[in-house]
Coordinates of C-alpha atoms and ligand atoms in Angstrom, one line a residue:
M1 CA 71.4 92.2 160.2
S2 CA 73.4 88.9 160.3
D3 CA 75.6 87.6 157.6
K4 CA 73.1 84.9 156.9
M5 CA 70.5 87.6 156.1
E6 CA 72.8 89.6 153.9
N7 CA 73.6 86.5 151.8
F8 CA 70.0 85.5 151.6
D9 CA 69.3 86.8 148.1
E10 CA 72.3 85.0 146.7
R11 CA 71.4 81.8 148.4
I12 CA 67.7 81.2 147.4
P13 CA 66.8 82.8 144.1
E14 CA 63.3 84.0 143.4
I15 CA 61.2 83.6 140.3
V16 CA 58.3 85.8 139.1
L17 CA 55.0 84.0 139.0
N18 CA 52.3 84.7 136.4
S19 CA 50.5 86.9 139.0
G20 CA 53.6 89.2 139.0
H21 CA 54.5 88.2 142.6
K22 CA 57.9 86.7 143.4
M23 CA 58.4 83.3 145.0
P24 CA 61.7 81.8 146.4
V25 CA 62.5 78.7 144.4
V26 CA 63.0 76.6 147.5
G27 CA 60.5 76.4 150.3
L28 CA 60.6 74.5 153.6
G29 CA 58.1 71.6 153.8
C30 CA 55.9 71.8 156.9
A31 CA 54.4 68.3 156.8
G32 CA 56.0 65.5 158.7
H33 CA 55.3 62.4 160.8
P34 CA 55.7 62.2 163.7
M35 CA 55.1 65.9 164.3
P36 CA 57.0 67.7 167.0
Q37 CA 55.1 69.7 169.6
V38 CA 54.0 73.3 168.6
E39 CA 56.8 75.0 170.7
Q40 CA 59.5 72.8 169.1
L41 CA 58.1 73.3 165.6
E42 CA 58.0 77.1 166.2
S43 CA 61.7 77.0 167.0
I44 CA 62.5 74.8 164.0
F45 CA 60.7 77.3 161.7
V46 CA 62.6 80.2 163.3
D47 CA 65.9 78.3 162.7
A48 CA 64.9 77.9 159.1
M49 CA 64.4 81.6 158.7
E50 CA 67.7 82.3 160.4
N51 CA 69.3 80.0 157.8
G52 CA 67.8 81.8 154.9
Y53 CA 64.4 80.1 154.2
R54 CA 61.7 82.6 153.3
H55 CA 59.2 80.3 151.7
F56 CA 57.1 78.0 153.9
D57 CA 54.7 75.3 152.6
T58 CA 51.9 74.4 155.0
A59 CA 48.3 73.1 154.6
A60 CA 45.1 73.0 156.6
C61 CA 45.6 69.2 157.0
Y62 CA 49.2 69.3 158.2
G63 CA 48.5 70.7 161.6
T64 CA 51.4 73.1 161.4
E65 CA 49.7 76.4 160.5
E66 CA 49.6 77.5 164.2
A67 CA 53.3 76.8 164.8
L68 CA 54.3 78.5 161.6
G69 CA 52.2 81.6 162.6
K70 CA 53.9 81.7 166.0
A71 CA 57.3 81.4 164.3
V72 CA 56.5 84.3 162.0
A73 CA 55.6 86.4 165.1
K74 CA 58.7 85.3 166.9
A75 CA 61.0 86.0 163.9
L76 CA 59.5 89.6 163.7
E77 CA 59.9 90.0 167.5
I78 CA 63.6 89.0 167.6
G79 CA 64.5 90.7 164.3
V80 CA 65.2 87.7 162.1
I81 CA 62.8 89.4 159.6
K82 CA 61.8 93.0 159.6
S83 CA 58.4 92.6 158.0
R84 CA 55.9 89.8 157.1
D85 CA 56.3 90.8 153.5
E86 CA 59.8 89.2 153.5
L87 CA 58.1 85.8 153.7
F88 CA 56.3 83.7 151.2
I89 CA 53.6 81.6 152.9
T90 CA 51.7 78.9 151.1
S91 CA 48.7 76.9 152.5
K92 CA 46.2 74.6 151.0
L93 CA 42.5 73.9 150.8
W94 CA 41.6 70.5 152.1
C95 CA 39.2 68.1 150.2
T96 CA 36.4 68.4 152.9
E97 CA 36.2 72.2 152.0
A98 CA 36.5 71.8 148.3
D99 CA 33.2 73.4 147.5
H100 CA 32.5 76.9 146.2
D101 CA 30.8 78.2 149.4
L102 CA 33.4 76.5 151.7
V103 CA 36.6 78.0 150.2
H104 CA 36.4 81.5 151.7
P105 CA 35.6 80.2 155.3
A106 CA 38.4 77.6 155.0
L107 CA 40.9 80.3 154.0
K108 CA 39.7 82.5 156.8
Q109 CA 40.3 79.7 159.2
T110 CA 43.8 79.1 157.9
L111 CA 44.6 82.8 158.2
G112 CA 43.3 82.8 161.8
K113 CA 45.5 79.9 162.7
L114 CA 48.5 81.5 161.1
G115 CA 47.6 84.9 162.6
L116 CA 48.1 86.5 159.2
E117 CA 46.1 88.9 157.1
Y118 CA 47.0 87.3 153.8
L119 CA 48.7 84.3 152.2
D120 CA 51.2 84.5 149.4
L121 CA 49.8 81.4 147.8
Y122 CA 46.6 79.3 148.3
L123 CA 46.4 76.0 146.6
I124 CA 43.6 73.5 145.9
H125 CA 45.4 70.5 147.7
W126 CA 43.8 67.8 145.5
P127 CA 41.3 67.7 142.6
V128 CA 39.1 65.8 145.1
R129 CA 36.0 66.6 147.1
V130 CA 35.1 64.8 150.4
K131 CA 31.9 65.3 152.3
H132 CA 32.1 68.4 154.5
G133 CA 32.6 67.4 158.2
A134 CA 34.1 64.0 157.3
S135 CA 37.4 62.9 159.0
T136 CA 40.4 64.6 157.4
F137 CA 42.2 61.4 156.4
N138 CA 40.0 58.5 157.6
F139 CA 36.9 59.4 155.6
A140 CA 34.6 56.6 154.3
K141 CA 35.0 55.9 150.6
D142 CA 31.3 56.8 150.0
E143 CA 32.1 60.3 151.4
I144 CA 34.2 61.0 148.2
L145 CA 32.0 63.3 146.1
P146 CA 32.3 64.6 142.5
F147 CA 34.8 67.6 142.4
D148 CA 33.4 70.8 141.0
I149 CA 36.5 72.1 139.3
H150 CA 35.1 75.4 138.0
G151 CA 33.0 76.3 141.1
T152 CA 36.0 75.6 143.4
W153 CA 38.3 77.6 141.2
K154 CA 35.9 80.5 141.0
A155 CA 35.9 80.7 144.8
M156 CA 39.7 80.7 144.8
E157 CA 39.6 83.6 142.3
E158 CA 37.2 85.5 144.6
C159 CA 39.6 85.0 147.6
S160 CA 42.4 86.4 145.5
I161 CA 40.4 89.4 144.3
L162 CA 39.4 90.1 148.0
G163 CA 43.1 90.2 148.9
F164 CA 43.1 87.2 151.2
T165 CA 45.9 85.6 149.1
K166 CA 48.3 87.2 146.6
S167 CA 48.3 84.2 144.3
I168 CA 46.2 81.0 143.8
G169 CA 47.3 77.7 142.4
L170 CA 46.8 73.9 142.2
S171 CA 48.3 70.8 143.6
N172 CA 48.2 67.3 142.2
F173 CA 46.5 68.3 139.0
T174 CA 47.2 66.6 135.7
C175 CA 47.5 68.2 132.2
E176 CA 43.9 67.2 131.4
K177 CA 42.5 68.7 134.6
I178 CA 44.5 71.9 134.2
S179 CA 43.2 72.2 130.6
K180 CA 39.7 71.8 131.8
L181 CA 40.2 74.4 134.6
L182 CA 41.7 76.9 132.1
E183 CA 38.5 76.7 129.9
N184 CA 36.7 78.9 132.5
A185 CA 39.4 80.5 134.6
T186 CA 39.7 84.3 134.6
I187 CA 42.8 84.1 136.8
P188 CA 45.2 81.4 135.8
P189 CA 46.9 79.2 138.5
V190 CA 50.5 80.3 139.2
V191 CA 51.7 77.0 140.4
N192 CA 50.9 73.3 140.2
Q193 CA 52.6 71.5 143.2
V194 CA 53.1 67.8 142.5
E195 CA 55.2 64.9 143.4
M196 CA 58.5 65.3 141.4
N197 CA 61.9 63.8 142.0
V198 CA 64.5 61.9 140.0
G199 CA 62.4 58.8 140.4
W200 CA 59.2 60.5 139.1
Q201 CA 60.4 63.2 136.8
Q202 CA 57.0 64.4 135.5
R203 CA 58.1 64.3 131.9
K204 CA 54.6 65.1 130.6
L205 CA 53.5 67.7 133.1
V206 CA 56.7 69.9 133.2
P207 CA 56.7 70.9 129.5
F208 CA 52.9 71.3 129.6
C209 CA 53.0 73.7 132.6
K210 CA 55.9 75.6 131.1
E211 CA 53.9 76.3 127.9
K212 CA 50.9 77.5 130.0
G213 CA 53.1 79.8 132.2
I214 CA 52.4 77.7 135.3
R215 CA 55.3 76.9 137.6
V216 CA 55.8 73.3 138.7
C217 CA 56.7 73.0 142.3
A218 CA 58.1 69.6 143.4
W219 CA 56.9 67.9 146.6
S220 CA 58.8 64.9 148.0
P221 CA 61.9 66.0 146.1
L222 CA 63.9 63.5 148.2
G223 CA 61.2 60.8 147.8
A224 CA 59.9 61.6 151.3
Y225 CA 62.9 59.6 152.5
G226 CA 62.1 58.0 155.9
N227 CA 58.4 59.1 155.9
S228 CA 55.4 56.7 156.0
W229 CA 54.5 57.8 152.4
G230 CA 58.1 57.8 151.3
T231 CA 60.5 55.6 149.2
N232 CA 64.2 55.2 149.0
A233 CA 64.1 55.6 145.2
V234 CA 65.9 58.9 145.4
M235 CA 68.3 58.8 148.4
E236 CA 69.5 55.2 147.8
N237 CA 69.6 55.5 144.0
P238 CA 73.1 54.3 142.8
I239 CA 73.4 56.8 140.0
L240 CA 72.8 59.7 142.4
Q241 CA 75.1 58.2 144.9
E242 CA 77.9 58.0 142.3
L243 CA 77.2 61.6 141.1
A244 CA 77.2 62.9 144.6
A245 CA 80.5 61.2 145.4
S246 CA 82.2 62.4 142.2
K247 CA 81.1 66.0 142.9
S248 CA 81.7 66.1 146.7
K249 CA 78.0 66.9 147.2
T250 CA 75.4 64.9 149.1
V251 CA 72.8 62.7 147.4
A252 CA 70.1 65.2 148.6
Q253 CA 71.9 68.1 147.1
V254 CA 72.2 66.4 143.7
A255 CA 68.5 65.4 143.8
L256 CA 67.4 69.0 144.6
R257 CA 69.8 70.6 142.1
W258 CA 68.4 68.3 139.4
I259 CA 64.9 69.7 140.1
Y260 CA 66.1 73.3 140.0
Q261 CA 67.8 72.6 136.6
Q262 CA 64.5 71.4 135.2
G263 CA 63.1 74.9 135.7
A264 CA 60.9 73.8 138.6
S265 CA 60.7 75.0 142.2
L266 CA 60.8 72.7 145.2
I267 CA 59.5 72.2 148.7
V268 CA 61.9 70.1 150.8
K269 CA 61.2 69.2 154.4
S270 CA 63.9 68.9 157.0
F271 CA 63.4 69.7 160.7
N272 CA 67.1 69.1 161.3
K273 CA 69.3 72.2 161.4
E274 CA 72.2 70.7 159.5
R275 CA 70.2 69.0 156.8
M276 CA 68.0 72.1 156.3
K277 CA 71.2 74.2 155.7
Q278 CA 72.6 71.5 153.3
N279 CA 69.4 71.5 151.3
I280 CA 69.8 75.1 150.2
Q281 CA 73.4 74.9 149.2
I282 CA 72.6 74.0 145.6
F283 CA 73.0 77.4 143.8
D284 CA 76.7 77.8 143.3
W285 CA 77.4 74.7 141.2
E286 CA 75.7 72.7 138.5
L287 CA 75.1 69.3 137.0
T288 CA 76.6 68.9 133.5
E289 CA 74.6 67.8 130.5
E290 CA 76.2 64.4 130.8
E291 CA 75.3 64.1 134.4
M292 CA 71.7 65.2 133.6
D293 CA 71.6 62.4 130.9
R294 CA 72.6 59.8 133.5
I295 CA 69.7 60.9 135.7
L296 CA 67.4 60.4 132.7
Q297 CA 68.3 56.6 132.9
I298 CA 66.6 56.3 136.4
P299 CA 63.5 54.0 136.2
Q300 CA 60.3 56.0 136.7
S301 CA 57.4 55.4 139.0
R302 CA 55.1 57.5 141.1
G303 CA 55.7 57.2 144.9
F304 CA 52.2 58.3 146.1
G305 CA 49.3 56.9 144.0
G306 CA 46.5 58.5 145.9
D307 CA 44.7 55.2 146.7
M308 CA 42.8 56.9 149.5
F309 CA 40.8 58.8 146.8
I310 CA 39.9 55.7 144.8
H311 CA 36.6 53.8 145.1
P312 CA 34.8 51.6 142.5
T313 CA 31.6 53.7 142.9
G314 CA 33.4 57.1 143.5
P315 CA 34.4 59.8 141.0
Y316 CA 37.8 58.2 140.6
K317 CA 37.4 54.5 140.1
S318 CA 41.1 53.7 139.6
V319 CA 44.5 55.3 140.1
E320 CA 44.6 55.7 136.2
E321 CA 41.5 57.9 136.4
L322 CA 42.9 60.1 139.2
W323 CA 46.1 60.7 137.2
D324 CA 44.4 60.7 133.7
G325 CA 46.6 57.8 132.7
D326 CA 49.9 59.5 133.7
I327 CA 51.3 56.8 136.0
Ligands
LIG401 N1 50.8 69.0 147.8 C1 50.9 67.8 148.3 O1 50.0 67.0 148.1 C2 52.1 67.4 149.1 C3 52.3 66.1 149.4 C4 53.4 65.7 150.1 C5 54.3 66.8 150.6 N2 54.0 68.1 150.3 C6 54.9 69.2 150.8 O2 56.2 68.9 150.3 C7 57.1 68.9 151.5 C8 58.3 68.0 151.2 O3 57.9 66.7 150.8 P1 58.0 65.4 151.8 O4 58.0 65.9 153.2 O5 57.0 64.4 151.4 O6 59.4 64.8 151.4 P2 60.9 65.2 151.2 O7 61.2 66.7 151.4 O8 61.3 64.6 149.9 O9 61.7 64.4 152.3 C9 61.6 64.6 153.6 C10 62.3 63.6 154.4 O10 63.7 63.5 154.0 C11 64.6 63.8 155.2 N3 65.6 64.7 154.7 C12 65.6 66.0 154.4 N4 66.7 66.5 154.0 C13 67.6 65.4 154.0 C14 69.0 65.3 153.7 N5 69.7 66.3 153.3 N6 69.6 64.1 153.9 C15 68.8 63.0 154.3 N7 67.5 63.1 154.6 C16 66.9 64.3 154.5 C17 63.7 64.4 156.2 O11 64.1 64.1 157.5 P3 64.6 65.2 158.6 O12 63.5 66.2 158.8 O13 64.9 64.4 159.8 O14 65.8 65.9 157.9 C18 62.3 63.8 155.9 O15 62.2 62.5 156.5 C19 56.2 68.5 152.6 O16 56.7 68.7 153.9 C20 55.0 69.3 152.3 O17 55.2 70.6 152.7 C21 52.9 68.4 149.5

């Protein structure tokens, strides 16, 4: 076993989810644009495992399930990990499959691409249903259909009971939608994965989820810096830049450490070896109360409004409706 592996437990702490399963608090994001070829991606994911990442966040719509599956097989073959159980693999149900009878087949397809027998976590990607068979991203607005929150969740519960995933959860759900889901749920969601960073601090959702025992997991923790859906609100924020300089840390490290100190988990994407290492060096130092107060001064706005799901005759007629006013 290499030094990196021996230090792994110290480097990325784990938390216990309400399902009883453990999840490393930092995961590697597996969405990006432009996307490297499968072989290159496979080696990026193996690099990440060599550097201590054990939690990987993919989705049916990212096109990275296959490469991640190959990386898992490779890591086992070359001894970076001894067993698949050392990993925490998340994937997500896309909107075109968000219908009770389509959930199980969609999960089976995901497992087939990954070459795995089970996921650690399966999430409903969005509280949105799009006509089955429609284009993943370029669907027509009239193909957006009413979302059956209870029926879709029931199918998620069935998948968990059958053992195809250890835990089930949500992504991009508001407090209102979670409350509605909990009215009928027999298995509560373990996680709600949402946009969260210093520029969109989720001040309503974080305490709500804490009270319900649901772990908030931050996507775009760096504001998706440099991505087509990204902003520079995090990486070029002057307060973060000052804090980073005064603490001899990088802006990214301060941004990620802030999320960790909010009691949330985070999924950060870097396909660059040095940056991926840097992004997990956030556990042996902290931000003081005064520094946290300065971050509270940062103006707030959502980076990704979800416009693609809005249509005047669809189930969500405005961005306000999609987010239940939390914008
Ligand atoms: N559930 C959802 O709806 C949803 C939505 C969006 C994203 N996600 C998940 O969350 C993950 C992360 O979010 P994200 O990809 O949107 O954004 P992000 O992690 O905030 O930012 C990624 C961008 O920042 C750059 N970067 C990473 N580390 C850096 C550092 N230390 N210094 C400077 N730049 C750095 C990356 O470039 P390099 O690769 O070149 O380093 C990449 O362009 C995704 O990959 C995906 O798994 C989920």
